[in-house]
Amino acid sequence: MSVTAPPQPPRAAKPVVRPGDRIFAGTARVAALTIMLALAGVFVFLALEGYPGLSAPERIYAPATDFWSYVGPLVFGTILAACVALVIAVPFSIGVALFISHYAPPRVAVPIAYVIDLLAAVPSVVYGLWGGLALAPATRPLIDWLYDNLSFIPFFAGPPSVTGRTMLTAGIVLAIMVVPITTAISREVFAQTPRLHEEAAMALGATRWEMIRLAVFPYARSGVISAVMLGLGRALGETMAVAMVLSATPVVTLNLISNSNPATIASNIASNYKEATPDKQAVLIATGLVLFAVTFVVNFAARWVISRGERNLTR
Amino acid sequence: MSTSTPLEPDTFAITADLAQPRLPAWAVLLDVVLAAGVAGLLTLLLGWSPYAGLVLAIVLAALGMPLWSLLVEGRRAAADRLATSVVWASFGVVLVPLVWLIWLVVKNGIGVINSEFLSYDMRNVIGEGGGIYHALWGTILITLAAAIISIPIGLFTAIYLVEYGRGSRLARVTTFLVDVMTGIPSIVAGLFALSLFVLIFGPAIRIGFGGAVALSLLMIPTVVRSSEEMLRLVPSDLREASYALGIPKWRTIVKVVLPTALGGIITGIVLAVSRVIGETAPLLVVAGATDTVNFNLFNGRMTTLPVYIFQQYSQPGIVGPAGGDPPGYARAWGAALVLIAIVMVLNLVARIIGTYFAPKTERRR
Amino acid sequence: MIRTSFRRAIVPGLAVLALALTGCGAGNSSDGSDGGDAGSSLSGSLAGGGASSQDSAQQAWRAAFQTENSGVTITYDPVGSGTGRENFISKAYSFAGSDSYLNDDEGELSSAKERCGGEDAIEVPGYVSPIAIVFNVPGVDSLNLDAKTVASIFDGKITTWDDPAIAALNDGADLPDTKISPVHRSDDSGTTQNFTDYLNKAGDGAWSYDADGVWPIKGGEAAEGTSGLVAAVKGGEGTIGYADESQAGGLGLVSVKVGEEFVAPSAEGAAKALAVSKPVEGRSDVDLAIDIDRTTTESGAYPVLLASYLIACQTYDDANEAALVKGFLSYIVSEAGQQASATQAGSAPLDAELSAKASKIVGAISAK
């Protein structure tokens, strides 16, 4: 059932190249190159400044002993926090986006969309304050319950934290920071589904859900993936909120509800950069380089998964 | 769809299908009331916490409707009911932290805001009093500069990706790099901007513009990603119609493609601005901190609202003889509320611009 | 048509914006510039930065100094001691605040000398703050503990509040059997550095780790910054942590054993402990680096304290810069300056002797 046709690239029959066109195309290309240049600049900066950090004196890495044992728990923590955040945020974002674009009455949908956009603007410091002061204590009954009933799952192995400042809380805070971004883009994309496709599906007797599955999702697929990618970026790179919420220490554990959690790379840089000596600063910048690599690999993997998925889909 | 006239049995089948029983409109209401009742009763009888009761009520309501529908209306309708329940429930759940957060900021912030808070800076202020005037200007100027840098770059890159570079190697690499760029931690962007400016101007440089550069590094990926998606969704019929009239490609982009996608592009830009307006770490590193108002982006330190909030929170001063919280906390919440209000206004203005410029389409909303 | 409606929408918006922002200077600044500068010859701006522990005190000093010299603008970036020292050495800052004195392990002392044109860098203590050991146990407001017990608690060897070791030091206190949750700073901080130094030196072998700004033990509850730590201790039950005394409001306080008595955290106690400590050996005349005596038995001294330094040069190329640094630093170490930070930031004023010594050193700052 192919109800959608992705927009075809415009086919220029006999290109008449006008100066205006050439200038415009040139500018666009320069803009793309600027981005590459900026990224290359960041990379070179990180590599130059961070290189000495790979082999600093042993005491700099305390309580670990060398760079890789220092950065290991951080990489783990970064990925774990991002996973928890996305697992929570993505289904909810899609749900809310659908609610705004297809379920809610239009008069309600506009203000709701507005409020959710606003949440992207709450400063991360405020998310940190809220997470640490309001959310963390409120999660304590939840983590106690999880520990009492589900402690056979490694995620809830406990012992439960007495302050609630756990990886689970950090994940929830990150999720709430991610939701506005993914929701905003997804809903724009959902709303762009051609009306004709939707009406055709309805005319064939589809229920609303079937219409969404047949007409909206295939059309919005790539857009939703972009939205998730942006959310992932925010989850990976967030600094202050995680630093303020998470009770961090260099361990590797899947346990989401105890008081010993691995920090994320970004939050660790934020926590330690201020008081660092030059040697330590180099180490921290080197961990920034590692985060760069992690983002690279994660994006690469995601892309691979998506392209495999797309091959299975007849589009 | 065949053009032949439908045969009798088909017509019967359709009427039979249409005649399947449907639950009345009040069924939903009944379902919610019943779920709430059952959950409330259980909560009371078993002495659960009200949160557990609420969760149970939501789960019961979300599952009860599809089950009922499955018994009466059949499988497809039940799936539809289930989807509706899930969408509504997810919306309800997301609303909880959002409302909680906003309520917290408003509750703590509203009492501080008065004309003095908005028009005073922190120069020579110790203890109570003082305001956010300097930080307000710092935020406006630095964010504006960041937007001026990143919107053209981001938008043109998106145009390149969608209109010119489709399938080319540069386009593929750029898309990938933009994704990688979204993961740059904000503090690394700040350090990069600092070392860039130190390289050019010497070690003592701390200027607001440096902060703008750091922020645009964080802003560009969001602008590119969102506008790219929006441009991609512009139907190619529109472009082809324009080409058919002999209109050059660049004019087609400016006059047809961009206006059609404008609503989405503006959402993306507002989102990108919102994303960076709340950044703390990079600005503290590059733009420094000051108590005094500074209007010049290219000379001297500038404080922005998030930096101000962070400072007031981490150095709240000491509690006065009257007791209570240190004076910095109230200022931090007040500044947070102002920051959210700024973004709200910005959002509104952007939307108004969007609706005035966008062509009439069949889009919802 | 589109244009008109757009304009109609935007003009009032701009008008409102313009109206709101017409006032140029901030309300309080424009008031202040009228008077107060009688007799002051100082003007211009001075950039410093470093330890965030000093930030509150710097606000107080800045406010007073700028009120007296209205043509002066001083900035202090609370970027942290490490960055502060580095920026001082790279000449980005004219002076720096640092929670630890310059150390030659990484060549900082010699780099600072080089930055100051071959002369030794000035280091004077400016901000002294007692570190309180705070806890949250319902029904208990204060406890007597010795360093060894504190070390065992933070090392996880003593795990409940009714442990015999705690009970032995607190006759008659009603201690619950709650689990102890020690909370430490997750960021690299001077407070942690000084606290672990105290545990290491006074802990009688119960603390096997070196003094370090990063908490040396894996695991346990951690929180970001003083505010975060205080919030975490308040948020949990049976928690214990360490924070600047001025921020410890509302929490239970530990009195530590000094000699034969138990001393509660106080500014006077910290000042006394600093006064009886010895200067670091092998330093130049302008370097007042102090090795705090954590094991002092002096009556009334409170040895868990943080001393934060001001780092500057003896001479500056620029005459105005020299005058500003001299003026501002002289004010900080003066009695008036120390009193200002004591009331506004809860710090411990330097004792008269140390203050006089420091005043003499910074008073000699000059232009080349």
Tab-separated table of N, CA and C in Angstrom, chain A residues 78-183:
chain	number	residue	atom	x	y	z
A	78	THR	N	27.145	8.605	30.221
A	78	THR	CA	26.568	9.443	29.177
A	78	THR	C	25.537	8.668	28.376
A	79	ILE	N	25.945	7.459	27.964
A	79	ILE	CA	25.049	6.669	27.121
A	79	ILE	C	23.826	6.205	27.918
A	80	LEU	N	24.077	5.793	29.165
A	80	LEU	CA	22.964	5.327	29.997
A	80	LEU	C	21.944	6.449	30.203
A	81	ALA	N	22.441	7.641	30.552
A	81	ALA	CA	21.522	8.762	30.802
A	81	ALA	C	20.740	9.096	29.539
A	82	ALA	N	21.440	9.104	28.398
A	82	ALA	CA	20.764	9.438	27.143
A	82	ALA	C	19.723	8.379	26.798
A	83	CYS	N	20.057	7.097	27.048
A	83	CYS	CA	19.103	6.025	26.742
A	83	CYS	C	17.858	6.161	27.614
A	84	VAL	N	18.081	6.331	28.927
A	84	VAL	CA	16.934	6.468	29.828
A	84	VAL	C	16.061	7.634	29.356
A	85	ALA	N	16.734	8.755	29.041
A	85	ALA	CA	15.984	9.942	28.630
A	85	ALA	C	15.178	9.666	27.366
A	86	LEU	N	15.809	9.016	26.367
A	86	LEU	CA	15.103	8.810	25.097
A	86	LEU	C	13.987	7.780	25.242
A	87	VAL	N	14.242	6.733	26.037
A	87	VAL	CA	13.212	5.714	26.228
A	87	VAL	C	11.957	6.358	26.816
A	88	ILE	N	12.180	7.312	27.727
A	88	ILE	CA	11.014	7.980	28.296
A	88	ILE	C	10.446	9.005	27.322
A	89	ALA	N	11.335	9.774	26.695
A	89	ALA	CA	10.876	10.965	25.979
A	89	ALA	C	10.232	10.659	24.628
A	90	VAL	N	10.794	9.706	23.878
A	90	VAL	CA	10.336	9.535	22.495
A	90	VAL	C	8.862	9.118	22.393
A	91	PRO	N	8.446	8.058	23.136
A	91	PRO	CA	7.023	7.704	23.004
A	91	PRO	C	6.101	8.856	23.413
A	92	PHE	N	6.486	9.529	24.509
A	92	PHE	CA	5.645	10.634	24.966
A	92	PHE	C	5.619	11.768	23.953
A	93	SER	N	6.794	12.072	23.370
A	93	SER	CA	6.834	13.173	22.395
A	93	SER	C	5.924	12.864	21.221
A	94	ILE	N	6.011	11.626	20.720
A	94	ILE	CA	5.190	11.282	19.566
A	94	ILE	C	3.721	11.337	19.948
A	95	GLY	N	3.420	10.837	21.146
A	95	GLY	CA	2.042	10.898	21.627
A	95	GLY	C	1.542	12.327	21.686
A	96	VAL	N	2.335	13.203	22.296
A	96	VAL	CA	1.895	14.584	22.440
A	96	VAL	C	1.807	15.271	21.073
A	97	ALA	N	2.788	14.971	20.203
A	97	ALA	CA	2.759	15.587	18.871
A	97	ALA	C	1.495	15.176	18.125
A	98	LEU	N	1.158	13.886	18.219
A	98	LEU	CA	-0.063	13.404	17.561
A	98	LEU	C	-1.287	14.052	18.182
A	99	PHE	N	-1.237	14.181	19.511
A	99	PHE	CA	-2.352	14.805	20.204
A	99	PHE	C	-2.590	16.193	19.644
A	100	ILE	N	-1.492	16.949	19.490
A	100	ILE	CA	-1.641	18.323	19.018
A	100	ILE	C	-2.074	18.356	17.555
A	101	SER	N	-1.466	17.471	16.732
A	101	SER	CA	-1.755	17.592	15.303
A	101	SER	C	-3.051	16.896	14.896
A	102	HIS	N	-3.439	15.819	15.551
A	102	HIS	CA	-4.574	15.046	15.058
A	102	HIS	C	-5.698	14.772	16.054
A	103	TYR	N	-5.424	14.920	17.349
A	103	TYR	CA	-6.448	14.520	18.295
A	103	TYR	C	-7.158	15.689	18.975
A	104	ALA	N	-6.355	16.641	19.457
A	104	ALA	CA	-6.969	17.709	20.233
A	104	ALA	C	-7.782	18.615	19.332
A	105	PRO	N	-8.853	19.196	19.877
A	105	PRO	CA	-9.571	20.207	19.101
A	105	PRO	C	-8.646	21.398	18.847
A	106	PRO	N	-8.669	21.968	17.625
A	106	PRO	CA	-7.696	22.999	17.250
A	106	PRO	C	-7.604	24.135	18.267
A	107	ARG	N	-8.723	24.476	18.874
A	107	ARG	CA	-8.691	25.619	19.788
A	107	ARG	C	-7.823	25.314	21.017
A	108	VAL	N	-7.765	24.052	21.394
A	108	VAL	CA	-6.942	23.649	22.527
A	108	VAL	C	-5.509	23.416	22.076
A	109	ALA	N	-5.366	22.886	20.851
A	109	ALA	CA	-4.052	22.440	20.388
A	109	ALA	C	-3.056	23.582	20.313
A	110	VAL	N	-3.490	24.756	19.843
A	110	VAL	CA	-2.546	25.857	19.648
A	110	VAL	C	-1.920	26.301	20.968
A	111	PRO	N	-2.700	26.595	21.984
A	111	PRO	CA	-2.052	26.982	23.255
A	111	PRO	C	-1.189	25.883	23.857
A	112	ILE	N	-1.602	24.638	23.661
A	112	ILE	CA	-0.791	23.552	24.218
A	112	ILE	C	0.562	23.501	23.535
A	113	ALA	N	0.538	23.606	22.214
A	113	ALA	CA	1.783	23.604	21.458
A	113	ALA	C	2.670	24.744	21.931
A	114	TYR	N	2.041	25.853	22.206
A	114	TYR	CA	2.750	27.035	22.647
A	114	TYR	C	3.442	26.799	23.986
A	115	VAL	N	2.700	26.227	24.929
A	115	VAL	CA	3.259	25.967	26.255
A	115	VAL	C	4.423	24.999	26.158
A	116	ILE	N	4.283	24.000	25.291
A	116	ILE	CA	5.353	23.006	25.203
A	116	ILE	C	6.602	23.604	24.565
A	117	ASP	N	6.416	24.478	23.574
A	117	ASP	CA	7.565	25.171	22.989
A	117	ASP	C	8.302	25.966	24.051
A	118	LEU	N	7.524	26.550	24.931
A	118	LEU	CA	8.087	27.402	25.979
A	118	LEU	C	9.046	26.621	26.862
A	119	LEU	N	8.737	25.342	27.027
A	119	LEU	CA	9.561	24.556	27.942
A	119	LEU	C	10.966	24.359	27.442
A	120	ALA	N	11.145	24.490	26.120
A	120	ALA	CA	12.496	24.376	25.598
A	120	ALA	C	13.352	25.519	26.115
A	121	ALA	N	12.709	26.602	26.544
A	121	ALA	CA	13.446	27.793	26.918
A	121	ALA	C	13.770	27.872	28.387
A	122	VAL	N	13.210	26.975	29.181
A	122	VAL	CA	13.531	27.022	30.605
A	122	VAL	C	15.030	26.747	30.744
A	123	PRO	N	15.773	27.637	31.404
A	123	PRO	CA	17.218	27.449	31.470
A	123	PRO	C	17.569	26.143	32.165
A	124	SER	N	18.661	25.529	31.717
A	124	SER	CA	19.009	24.226	32.276
A	124	SER	C	19.259	24.329	33.779
A	125	VAL	N	19.711	25.517	34.221
A	125	VAL	CA	19.902	25.699	35.664
A	125	VAL	C	18.578	25.499	36.402
A	126	VAL	N	17.499	26.010	35.808
A	126	VAL	CA	16.196	25.889	36.458
A	126	VAL	C	15.717	24.430	36.435
A	127	TYR	N	15.979	23.739	35.316
A	127	TYR	CA	15.672	22.308	35.305
A	127	TYR	C	16.437	21.606	36.411
A	128	GLY	N	17.692	22.032	36.590
A	128	GLY	CA	18.513	21.438	37.633
A	128	GLY	C	17.918	21.702	39.005
A	129	LEU	N	17.492	22.943	39.226
A	129	LEU	CA	16.897	23.309	40.513
A	129	LEU	C	15.650	22.484	40.769
A	130	TRP	N	14.807	22.429	39.750
A	130	TRP	CA	13.556	21.696	39.890
A	130	TRP	C	13.832	20.222	40.144
A	131	GLY	N	14.758	19.665	39.334
A	131	GLY	CA	15.073	18.248	39.478
A	131	GLY	C	15.622	17.925	40.854
A	132	GLY	N	16.526	18.798	41.327
A	132	GLY	CA	17.176	18.519	42.597
A	132	GLY	C	16.274	18.781	43.790
A	133	LEU	N	15.510	19.875	43.728
A	133	LEU	CA	14.754	20.280	44.908
A	133	LEU	C	13.340	19.701	44.943
A	134	ALA	N	12.706	19.556	43.784
A	134	ALA	CA	11.307	19.132	43.773
A	134	ALA	C	11.145	17.680	43.310
A	135	LEU	N	11.755	17.352	42.166
A	135	LEU	CA	11.513	16.025	41.599
A	135	LEU	C	12.191	14.915	42.403
A	136	ALA	N	13.464	15.151	42.776
A	136	ALA	CA	14.230	14.085	43.435
A	136	ALA	C	13.532	13.582	44.706
A	137	PRO	N	13.132	14.465	45.634
A	137	PRO	CA	12.434	13.946	46.814
A	137	PRO	C	11.133	13.237	46.447
A	138	ALA	N	10.459	13.719	45.386
A	138	ALA	CA	9.180	13.125	45.006
A	138	ALA	C	9.342	11.727	44.432
A	139	THR	N	10.538	11.391	43.924
A	139	THR	CA	10.706	10.057	43.338
A	139	THR	C	10.993	8.998	44.402
A	140	ARG	N	11.187	9.443	45.650
A	140	ARG	CA	11.611	8.457	46.644
A	140	ARG	C	10.609	7.330	46.847
A	141	PRO	N	9.307	7.613	46.971
A	141	PRO	CA	8.361	6.481	47.083
A	141	PRO	C	8.446	5.549	45.876
A	142	LEU	N	8.620	6.140	44.695
A	142	LEU	CA	8.694	5.339	43.470
A	142	LEU	C	9.900	4.405	43.520
A	143	ILE	N	11.078	4.948	43.876
A	143	ILE	CA	12.256	4.072	43.844
A	143	ILE	C	12.208	3.055	44.970
A	144	ASP	N	11.599	3.429	46.095
A	144	ASP	CA	11.432	2.432	47.154
A	144	ASP	C	10.549	1.287	46.661
A	145	TRP	N	9.471	1.648	45.973
A	145	TRP	CA	8.549	0.639	45.448
A	145	TRP	C	9.249	-0.241	44.420
A	146	LEU	N	10.020	0.412	43.513
A	146	LEU	CA	10.740	-0.346	42.492
A	146	LEU	C	11.697	-1.325	43.148
A	147	TYR	N	12.364	-0.852	44.224
A	147	TYR	CA	13.335	-1.707	44.903
A	147	TYR	C	12.630	-2.876	45.579
A	148	ASP	N	11.493	-2.594	46.227
A	148	ASP	CA	10.791	-3.656	46.944
A	148	ASP	C	10.233	-4.712	46.005
A	149	ASN	N	9.751	-4.293	44.846
A	149	ASN	CA	9.039	-5.230	43.981
A	149	ASN	C	9.818	-5.723	42.776
A	150	LEU	N	10.757	-4.900	42.282
A	150	LEU	CA	11.403	-5.261	41.021
A	150	LEU	C	12.920	-5.358	41.142
A	151	SER	N	13.427	-5.584	42.370
A	151	SER	CA	14.883	-5.498	42.527
A	151	SER	C	15.617	-6.628	41.812
A	152	PHE	N	14.878	-7.633	41.277
A	152	PHE	CA	15.562	-8.672	40.509
A	152	PHE	C	16.019	-8.173	39.142
A	153	ILE	N	15.428	-7.042	38.687
A	153	ILE	CA	15.904	-6.432	37.444
A	153	ILE	C	17.147	-5.602	37.785
A	154	PRO	N	18.243	-5.770	37.042
A	154	PRO	CA	19.474	-5.050	37.406
A	154	PRO	C	19.273	-3.527	37.512
A	155	PHE	N	18.339	-2.972	36.735
A	155	PHE	CA	18.135	-1.526	36.770
A	155	PHE	C	17.675	-1.050	38.149
A	156	PHE	N	17.004	-1.942	38.875
A	156	PHE	CA	16.435	-1.519	40.150
A	156	PHE	C	17.048	-2.317	41.307
A	157	ALA	N	18.341	-2.618	41.189
A	157	ALA	CA	18.979	-3.478	42.167
A	157	ALA	C	19.151	-2.792	43.515
A	158	GLY	N	19.123	-1.469	43.548
A	158	GLY	CA	19.220	-0.751	44.817
A	158	GLY	C	20.621	-0.797	45.398
A	159	PRO	N	20.837	-0.472	46.663
A	159	PRO	CA	19.827	0.024	47.596
A	159	PRO	C	19.327	1.411	47.199
A	160	PRO	N	18.052	1.691	47.461
A	160	PRO	CA	17.488	2.960	47.006
A	160	PRO	C	18.132	4.156	47.693
A	161	SER	N	18.309	5.226	46.931
A	161	SER	CA	18.923	6.437	47.470
A	161	SER	C	17.970	7.124	48.450
A	162	VAL	N	18.519	7.749	49.493
A	162	VAL	CA	17.646	8.438	50.448
A	162	VAL	C	17.295	9.845	49.986
A	163	THR	N	18.030	10.380	49.006
A	163	THR	CA	17.720	11.736	48.556
A	163	THR	C	16.981	11.733	47.221
A	164	GLY	N	16.950	10.602	46.536
A	164	GLY	CA	16.280	10.532	45.239
A	164	GLY	C	17.101	11.121	44.101
A	165	ARG	N	18.371	11.473	44.376
A	165	ARG	CA	19.163	12.095	43.310
A	165	ARG	C	19.865	10.998	42.516
A	166	THR	N	19.068	10.272	41.711
A	166	THR	CA	19.556	9.073	41.040
A	166	THR	C	19.624	9.251	39.533
A	167	MET	N	20.165	8.225	38.881
A	167	MET	CA	20.207	8.215	37.421
A	167	MET	C	18.795	8.276	36.847
A	168	LEU	N	17.859	7.636	37.523
A	168	LEU	CA	16.469	7.664	37.051
A	168	LEU	C	15.956	9.102	37.045
A	169	THR	N	16.204	9.834	38.135
A	169	THR	CA	15.779	11.228	38.202
A	169	THR	C	16.456	12.055	37.105
A	170	ALA	N	17.755	11.856	36.946
A	170	ALA	CA	18.482	12.591	35.908
A	170	ALA	C	17.890	12.276	34.537
A	171	GLY	N	17.562	10.983	34.321
A	171	GLY	CA	16.967	10.582	33.051
A	171	GLY	C	15.627	11.261	32.828
A	172	ILE	N	14.827	11.347	33.901
A	172	ILE	CA	13.519	11.996	33.766
A	172	ILE	C	13.703	13.484	33.438
A	173	VAL	N	14.628	14.135	34.145
A	173	VAL	CA	14.873	15.561	33.873
A	173	VAL	C	15.323	15.756	32.425
A	174	LEU	N	16.264	14.906	31.989
A	174	LEU	CA	16.722	14.997	30.598
A	174	LEU	C	15.558	14.766	29.647
A	175	ALA	N	14.726	13.773	29.973
A	175	ALA	CA	13.585	13.465	29.108
A	175	ALA	C	12.694	14.695	28.960
A	176	ILE	N	12.478	15.392	30.081
A	176	ILE	CA	11.600	16.548	30.011
A	176	ILE	C	12.259	17.675	29.227
A	177	MET	N	13.596	17.703	29.226
A	177	MET	CA	14.264	18.702	28.401
A	177	MET	C	14.213	18.326	26.922
A	178	VAL	N	14.134	17.022	26.666
A	178	VAL	CA	14.125	16.541	25.282
A	178	VAL	C	12.722	16.658	24.682
A	179	VAL	N	11.703	16.411	25.507
A	179	VAL	CA	10.331	16.372	25.001
A	179	VAL	C	9.950	17.604	24.165
A	180	PRO	N	10.205	18.827	24.631
A	180	PRO	CA	9.777	19.969	23.818
A	180	PRO	C	10.403	19.972	22.426
A	181	ILE	N	11.680	19.589	22.347
A	181	ILE	CA	12.366	19.620	21.055
A	181	ILE	C	11.765	18.592	20.106
A	182	THR	N	11.677	17.339	20.571
A	182	THR	CA	11.160	16.299	19.681
A	182	THR	C	9.687	16.551	19.362
A	183	THR	N	8.932	17.016	20.362
A	183	THR	CA	7.517	17.251	20.105
A	183	THR	C	7.324	18.346	19.067
